[in-house]
mmCIF file of C-alpha atoms in Angstrom:
data_model
loop_
_atom_site.group_PDB
_atom_site.id
_atom_site.type_symbol
_atom_site.label_atom_id
_atom_site.label_comp_id
_atom_site.label_asym_id
_atom_site.label_seq_id
_atom_site.Cartn_x
_atom_site.Cartn_y
_atom_site.Cartn_z
ATOM 1 C CA GLY A 1 -27.935 4.305 2.632
ATOM 2 C CA GLU A 2 -24.555 2.658 2.436
ATOM 3 C CA ASN A 3 -23.058 0.936 5.478
ATOM 4 C CA VAL A 4 -19.384 -0.010 5.614
ATOM 5 C CA GLU A 5 -18.040 -2.414 8.220
ATOM 6 C CA GLN A 6 -14.301 -2.659 8.834
ATOM 7 C CA HIS A 7 -12.255 -5.245 10.726
ATOM 8 C CA PRO A 8 -10.182 -5.482 12.786
ATOM 9 C CA SER A 9 -10.279 -2.262 14.789
ATOM 10 C CA THR A 10 -6.671 -2.808 15.875
ATOM 11 C CA LEU A 11 -3.993 -4.886 14.158
ATOM 12 C CA SER A 12 -0.504 -5.423 15.477
ATOM 13 C CA VAL A 13 2.068 -7.112 13.248
ATOM 14 C CA GLN A 14 5.807 -7.648 13.341
ATOM 15 C CA GLU A 15 7.870 -5.493 11.050
ATOM 16 C CA GLY A 16 8.337 -7.318 7.751
ATOM 17 C CA ASP A 17 5.133 -9.337 8.079
ATOM 18 C CA SER A 18 1.971 -8.764 6.076
ATOM 19 C CA ALA A 19 -1.168 -6.989 7.245
ATOM 20 C CA VAL A 20 -4.689 -7.517 5.950
ATOM 21 C CA ILE A 21 -7.666 -5.270 6.667
ATOM 22 C CA LYS A 22 -11.144 -6.253 5.562
ATOM 23 C CA CYS A 23 -14.273 -4.271 4.771
ATOM 24 C CA THR A 24 -17.804 -5.104 3.725
ATOM 25 C CA TYR A 25 -20.370 -2.818 2.180
ATOM 26 C CA SER A 26 -24.126 -3.023 1.858
ATOM 27 C CA ASP A 27 -25.149 -0.997 -1.187
ATOM 28 C CA SER A 28 -24.773 -2.898 -4.443
ATOM 29 C CA ALA A 29 -24.776 0.448 -6.281
ATOM 30 C CA SER A 30 -21.397 1.329 -4.767
ATOM 31 C CA ASN A 31 -18.696 1.045 -7.376
ATOM 32 C CA TYR A 32 -15.712 2.925 -5.987
ATOM 33 C CA PHE A 33 -13.642 1.770 -3.013
ATOM 34 C CA PRO A 34 -10.739 3.913 -1.820
ATOM 35 C CA TRP A 35 -8.427 3.300 1.124
ATOM 36 C CA TYR A 36 -7.079 6.159 3.193
ATOM 37 C CA LYS A 37 -4.202 6.302 5.635
ATOM 38 C CA GLN A 38 -4.462 8.769 8.493
ATOM 39 C CA GLU A 39 -1.615 9.616 10.825
ATOM 40 C CA LEU A 40 -2.404 11.198 14.164
ATOM 41 C CA GLY A 41 -3.767 14.721 13.730
ATOM 42 C CA LYS A 42 -3.346 14.650 9.969
ATOM 43 C CA ARG A 43 -5.640 14.492 6.987
ATOM 44 C CA PRO A 44 -6.738 11.185 5.424
ATOM 45 C CA GLN A 45 -4.455 10.432 2.504
ATOM 46 C CA LEU A 46 -5.499 8.215 -0.373
ATOM 47 C CA ILE A 47 -3.182 5.242 -0.698
ATOM 48 C CA ILE A 48 -5.010 3.078 -3.222
ATOM 49 C CA ASP A 49 -8.453 2.727 -4.750
ATOM 50 C CA ILE A 50 -10.349 0.235 -6.837
ATOM 51 C CA ARG A 51 -13.409 0.377 -9.032
ATOM 52 C CA SER A 52 -15.968 -2.361 -9.323
ATOM 53 C CA ASN A 53 -14.914 -3.363 -12.818
ATOM 54 C CA VAL A 54 -11.570 -4.573 -11.424
ATOM 55 C CA GLY A 55 -10.959 -7.437 -9.005
ATOM 56 C CA GLU A 56 -7.483 -6.555 -7.823
ATOM 57 C CA LYS A 57 -5.063 -3.669 -7.940
ATOM 58 C CA LYS A 58 -1.491 -3.457 -6.738
ATOM 59 C CA ASP A 59 0.904 -0.606 -6.060
ATOM 60 C CA GLN A 60 4.296 -1.705 -4.753
ATOM 61 C CA ARG A 61 3.714 -3.132 -1.255
ATOM 62 C CA ILE A 62 0.012 -2.326 -1.225
ATOM 63 C CA ALA A 63 -2.769 -4.272 -2.908
ATOM 64 C CA VAL A 64 -6.542 -4.163 -2.774
ATOM 65 C CA THR A 65 -8.927 -6.955 -3.719
ATOM 66 C CA LEU A 66 -12.650 -6.656 -4.392
ATOM 67 C CA ASN A 67 -15.322 -9.326 -4.372
ATOM 68 C CA LYS A 68 -18.479 -7.732 -5.764
ATOM 69 C CA THR A 69 -20.615 -10.798 -5.244
ATOM 70 C CA ALA A 70 -19.801 -10.965 -1.555
ATOM 71 C CA LYS A 71 -19.609 -7.171 -1.232
ATOM 72 C CA HIS A 72 -16.259 -7.161 0.458
ATOM 73 C CA PHE A 73 -12.879 -5.659 -0.249
ATOM 74 C CA SER A 74 -9.530 -5.947 1.472
ATOM 75 C CA LEU A 75 -6.275 -4.050 1.848
ATOM 76 C CA HIS A 76 -3.047 -6.028 1.862
ATOM 77 C CA ILE A 77 0.253 -4.509 2.967
ATOM 78 C CA THR A 78 3.338 -6.664 2.524
ATOM 79 C CA GLU A 79 6.783 -6.267 4.091
ATOM 80 C CA THR A 80 5.417 -3.841 6.667
ATOM 81 C CA GLN A 81 7.633 -1.025 7.891
ATOM 82 C CA PRO A 82 7.409 1.218 10.978
ATOM 83 C CA GLU A 83 6.141 4.103 8.849
ATOM 84 C CA ASP A 84 3.100 2.012 7.934
ATOM 85 C CA SER A 85 1.825 2.526 11.496
ATOM 86 C CA ALA A 86 -1.350 4.632 11.209
ATOM 87 C CA VAL A 87 -5.130 4.376 11.113
ATOM 88 C CA TYR A 88 -6.445 2.987 7.844
ATOM 89 C CA PHE A 89 -9.966 3.694 6.626
ATOM 90 C CA CYS A 90 -11.843 1.938 3.879
ATOM 91 C CA ALA A 91 -14.660 3.743 2.111
ATOM 92 C CA ALA A 92 -17.310 3.182 -0.508
ATOM 93 C CA SER A 93 -19.281 5.384 -2.834
ATOM 94 C CA SER A 94 -20.795 5.441 -6.259
ATOM 95 C CA LEU A 95 -19.321 7.319 -9.155
ATOM 96 C CA SER A 96 -21.797 9.298 -11.178
ATOM 97 C CA GLY A 97 -21.255 11.837 -13.859
ATOM 98 C CA GLY A 98 -17.841 13.391 -13.407
ATOM 99 C CA GLY A 99 -17.347 12.794 -9.723
ATOM 100 C CA ALA A 100 -17.908 10.697 -6.662
ATOM 101 C CA ASP A 101 -20.859 10.830 -4.326
ATOM 102 C CA GLY A 102 -20.104 11.230 -0.650
ATOM 103 C CA LEU A 103 -17.823 8.567 0.729
ATOM 104 C CA THR A 104 -19.093 6.278 3.473
ATOM 105 C CA PHE A 105 -16.169 5.354 5.681
ATOM 106 C CA GLY A 106 -15.507 2.337 7.830
ATOM 107 C CA LYS A 107 -14.599 2.866 11.477
ATOM 108 C CA GLY A 108 -10.905 2.509 10.857
ATOM 109 C CA THR A 109 -8.142 0.052 11.708
ATOM 110 C CA HIS A 110 -5.265 1.109 13.918
ATOM 111 C CA LEU A 111 -2.263 -0.670 12.414
ATOM 112 C CA ILE A 112 0.703 -1.031 14.743
ATOM 113 C CA ILE A 113 4.013 -2.255 13.346
ATOM 114 C CA GLN A 114 6.135 -3.850 16.058
ATOM 115 C CA PRO A 115 9.886 -3.446 15.501
ATOM 116 C CA GLU B 1 1.510 18.991 -5.881
ATOM 117 C CA PRO B 2 -1.718 21.022 -5.552
ATOM 118 C CA GLU B 3 -3.432 20.787 -2.193
ATOM 119 C CA VAL B 4 -6.751 21.612 -0.623
ATOM 120 C CA THR B 5 -6.125 24.377 1.909
ATOM 121 C CA GLN B 6 -8.268 25.166 4.931
ATOM 122 C CA THR B 7 -8.516 28.005 7.426
ATOM 123 C CA PRO B 8 -8.493 28.305 10.336
ATOM 124 C CA SER B 9 -6.502 25.286 11.472
ATOM 125 C CA HIS B 10 -8.029 25.558 14.926
ATOM 126 C CA GLN B 11 -10.938 27.589 16.282
ATOM 127 C CA VAL B 12 -12.444 27.790 19.736
ATOM 128 C CA THR B 13 -15.958 29.195 19.926
ATOM 129 C CA GLN B 14 -18.661 29.715 22.500
ATOM 130 C CA MET B 15 -21.756 27.549 22.281
ATOM 131 C CA GLY B 16 -24.441 29.306 20.251
ATOM 132 C CA GLN B 17 -21.995 31.311 18.177
ATOM 133 C CA GLU B 18 -21.760 31.152 14.405
ATOM 134 C CA VAL B 19 -18.661 29.672 12.823
ATOM 135 C CA ILE B 20 -17.428 29.826 9.243
ATOM 136 C CA LEU B 21 -14.787 27.393 8.072
ATOM 137 C CA ARG B 22 -13.032 28.212 4.835
ATOM 138 C CA CYS B 23 -11.530 26.051 2.141
ATOM 139 C CA VAL B 24 -9.746 26.578 -1.146
ATOM 140 C CA PRO B 25 -10.231 23.442 -3.254
ATOM 141 C CA ILE B 26 -7.737 22.343 -5.873
ATOM 142 C CA SER B 27 -8.187 24.694 -8.793
ATOM 143 C CA ASN B 28 -9.381 22.363 -11.565
ATOM 144 C CA HIS B 29 -11.619 20.289 -9.304
ATOM 145 C CA LEU B 30 -15.362 20.351 -9.816
ATOM 146 C CA TYR B 31 -16.759 18.558 -6.775
ATOM 147 C CA PHE B 32 -16.358 19.878 -3.245
ATOM 148 C CA TYR B 33 -17.111 18.196 0.042
ATOM 149 C CA TRP B 34 -17.199 18.693 3.765
ATOM 150 C CA TYR B 35 -16.552 15.828 6.158
ATOM 151 C CA ARG B 36 -16.159 15.795 9.906
ATOM 152 C CA GLN B 37 -14.306 13.541 12.319
ATOM 153 C CA ILE B 38 -15.100 13.525 16.012
ATOM 154 C CA LEU B 39 -11.980 12.743 18.034
ATOM 155 C CA GLY B 40 -11.137 9.050 17.820
ATOM 156 C CA GLN B 41 -13.994 8.227 15.489
ATOM 157 C CA LYS B 42 -14.453 7.652 11.780
ATOM 158 C CA VAL B 43 -14.688 10.281 9.099
ATOM 159 C CA GLU B 44 -18.319 11.203 8.371
ATOM 160 C CA PHE B 45 -19.705 12.711 5.183
ATOM 161 C CA LEU B 46 -21.595 15.990 5.564
ATOM 162 C CA VAL B 47 -22.248 17.435 2.124
ATOM 163 C CA SER B 48 -21.144 17.487 -1.492
ATOM 164 C CA PHE B 49 -21.369 20.473 -3.814
ATOM 165 C CA TYR B 50 -21.278 20.598 -7.579
ATOM 166 C CA ASN B 51 -22.129 23.245 -10.127
ATOM 167 C CA ASN B 52 -22.926 25.774 -7.398
ATOM 168 C CA GLU B 53 -25.442 23.662 -5.590
ATOM 169 C CA ILE B 54 -25.641 20.890 -3.031
ATOM 170 C CA SER B 55 -25.654 17.521 -4.771
ATOM 171 C CA GLU B 56 -25.878 15.290 -1.708
ATOM 172 C CA LYS B 57 -26.074 15.727 2.059
ATOM 173 C CA SER B 58 -26.130 13.441 5.061
ATOM 174 C CA GLU B 59 -28.460 13.372 8.057
ATOM 175 C CA ILE B 60 -25.817 15.269 10.027
ATOM 176 C CA PHE B 61 -26.127 18.245 7.676
ATOM 177 C CA ASP B 62 -29.246 19.803 9.203
ATOM 178 C CA ASP B 63 -30.591 23.353 9.057
ATOM 179 C CA GLN B 64 -27.764 24.595 11.269
ATOM 180 C CA PHE B 65 -25.278 23.925 8.475
ATOM 181 C CA SER B 66 -24.882 25.694 5.159
ATOM 182 C CA VAL B 67 -22.296 25.800 2.411
ATOM 183 C CA GLU B 68 -21.406 28.474 -0.047
ATOM 184 C CA ARG B 69 -18.999 29.152 -2.862
ATOM 185 C CA PRO B 70 -18.832 32.940 -2.569
ATOM 186 C CA ASP B 71 -16.293 33.392 -5.347
ATOM 187 C CA GLY B 72 -14.318 31.348 -7.834
ATOM 188 C CA SER B 73 -11.900 29.907 -5.320
ATOM 189 C CA ASN B 74 -13.385 29.631 -1.810
ATOM 190 C CA PHE B 75 -15.799 27.065 -0.429
ATOM 191 C CA THR B 76 -17.215 27.679 3.034
ATOM 192 C CA LEU B 77 -19.056 25.729 5.716
ATOM 193 C CA LYS B 78 -21.167 27.757 8.128
ATOM 194 C CA ILE B 79 -22.538 26.461 11.411
ATOM 195 C CA ARG B 80 -25.185 28.919 12.561
ATOM 196 C CA SER B 81 -25.492 28.178 16.261
ATOM 197 C CA THR B 82 -22.790 25.842 17.455
ATOM 198 C CA LYS B 83 -23.434 23.077 19.965
ATOM 199 C CA LEU B 84 -20.963 21.215 22.135
ATOM 200 C CA GLU B 85 -21.368 18.137 19.947
ATOM 201 C CA ASP B 86 -20.180 20.098 16.909
ATOM 202 C CA SER B 87 -16.656 19.873 18.332
ATOM 203 C CA ALA B 88 -14.723 17.911 15.717
ATOM 204 C CA MET B 89 -12.162 18.106 12.956
ATOM 205 C CA TYR B 90 -13.792 19.370 9.782
ATOM 206 C CA PHE B 91 -12.201 18.304 6.532
ATOM 207 C CA CYS B 92 -12.804 19.988 3.215
ATOM 208 C CA ALA B 93 -12.177 17.873 0.134
ATOM 209 C CA SER B 94 -12.358 18.222 -3.618
ATOM 210 C CA SER B 95 -12.295 15.939 -6.607
ATOM 211 C CA VAL B 96 -12.331 15.756 -10.344
ATOM 212 C CA GLY B 97 -13.241 12.299 -11.519
ATOM 213 C CA ASN B 98 -12.779 9.581 -8.950
ATOM 214 C CA THR B 99 -10.150 10.701 -6.498
ATOM 215 C CA ILE B 100 -11.088 12.785 -3.476
ATOM 216 C CA TYR B 101 -8.326 14.856 -1.882
ATOM 217 C CA PHE B 102 -8.653 16.100 1.678
ATOM 218 C CA GLY B 103 -7.418 19.299 3.237
ATOM 219 C CA GLU B 104 -5.502 19.351 6.530
ATOM 220 C CA GLY B 105 -8.648 20.048 8.477
ATOM 221 C CA SER B 106 -10.048 22.710 10.787
ATOM 222 C CA TRP B 107 -10.264 21.670 14.388
ATOM 223 C CA LEU B 108 -13.376 23.207 15.974
ATOM 224 C CA THR B 109 -13.768 23.277 19.730
ATOM 225 C CA VAL B 110 -17.103 24.465 21.118
ATOM 226 C CA VAL B 111 -17.030 25.473 24.775
#
């Protein structure tokens, strides 16, 4: 089955600086890579996703890059703000038919924004 | 914005008891899922459900677990005989196409 590794487990950055979280996956059949943000005691919320036919996607301060050959993908957050503090999870799955197979999550990165 | 809703938000149960967690997926979604998250750990896939049957399940989803869509709106997860290690947050999710949306979760404590 799929295995997703995520690094680092904790990341502390100064407010206004950039943060980068990296993930690798093992199954070359995976073609869908979402990123979720989870605040303490809350549900995971999708913040951005990318499919394997695209190398990069950006949404305001958030961007995701995908390297299919190396099987790794990264989340980039620029101009970090205190409200970005949360646990971020990467995930991988394959899209088939009309929906996604079960997501395999990484272990999460606790992002801490220092004021 | 439509949301996945779950009940109960928190349940405490005795070891060995049966538990049913309930979910109402987003109305036009076709795929339904259950995930769990043990405190402080990653989110783990349990099962996916499409067209009134299980489409995929993980190793965690053993014979003690079952899912059902008893009517047109609800999607349930049953744990037949709970164990201490079943204590976790259980998230229901649904999707149409690529994007999976999670409910707020049901926190299960087995004592």
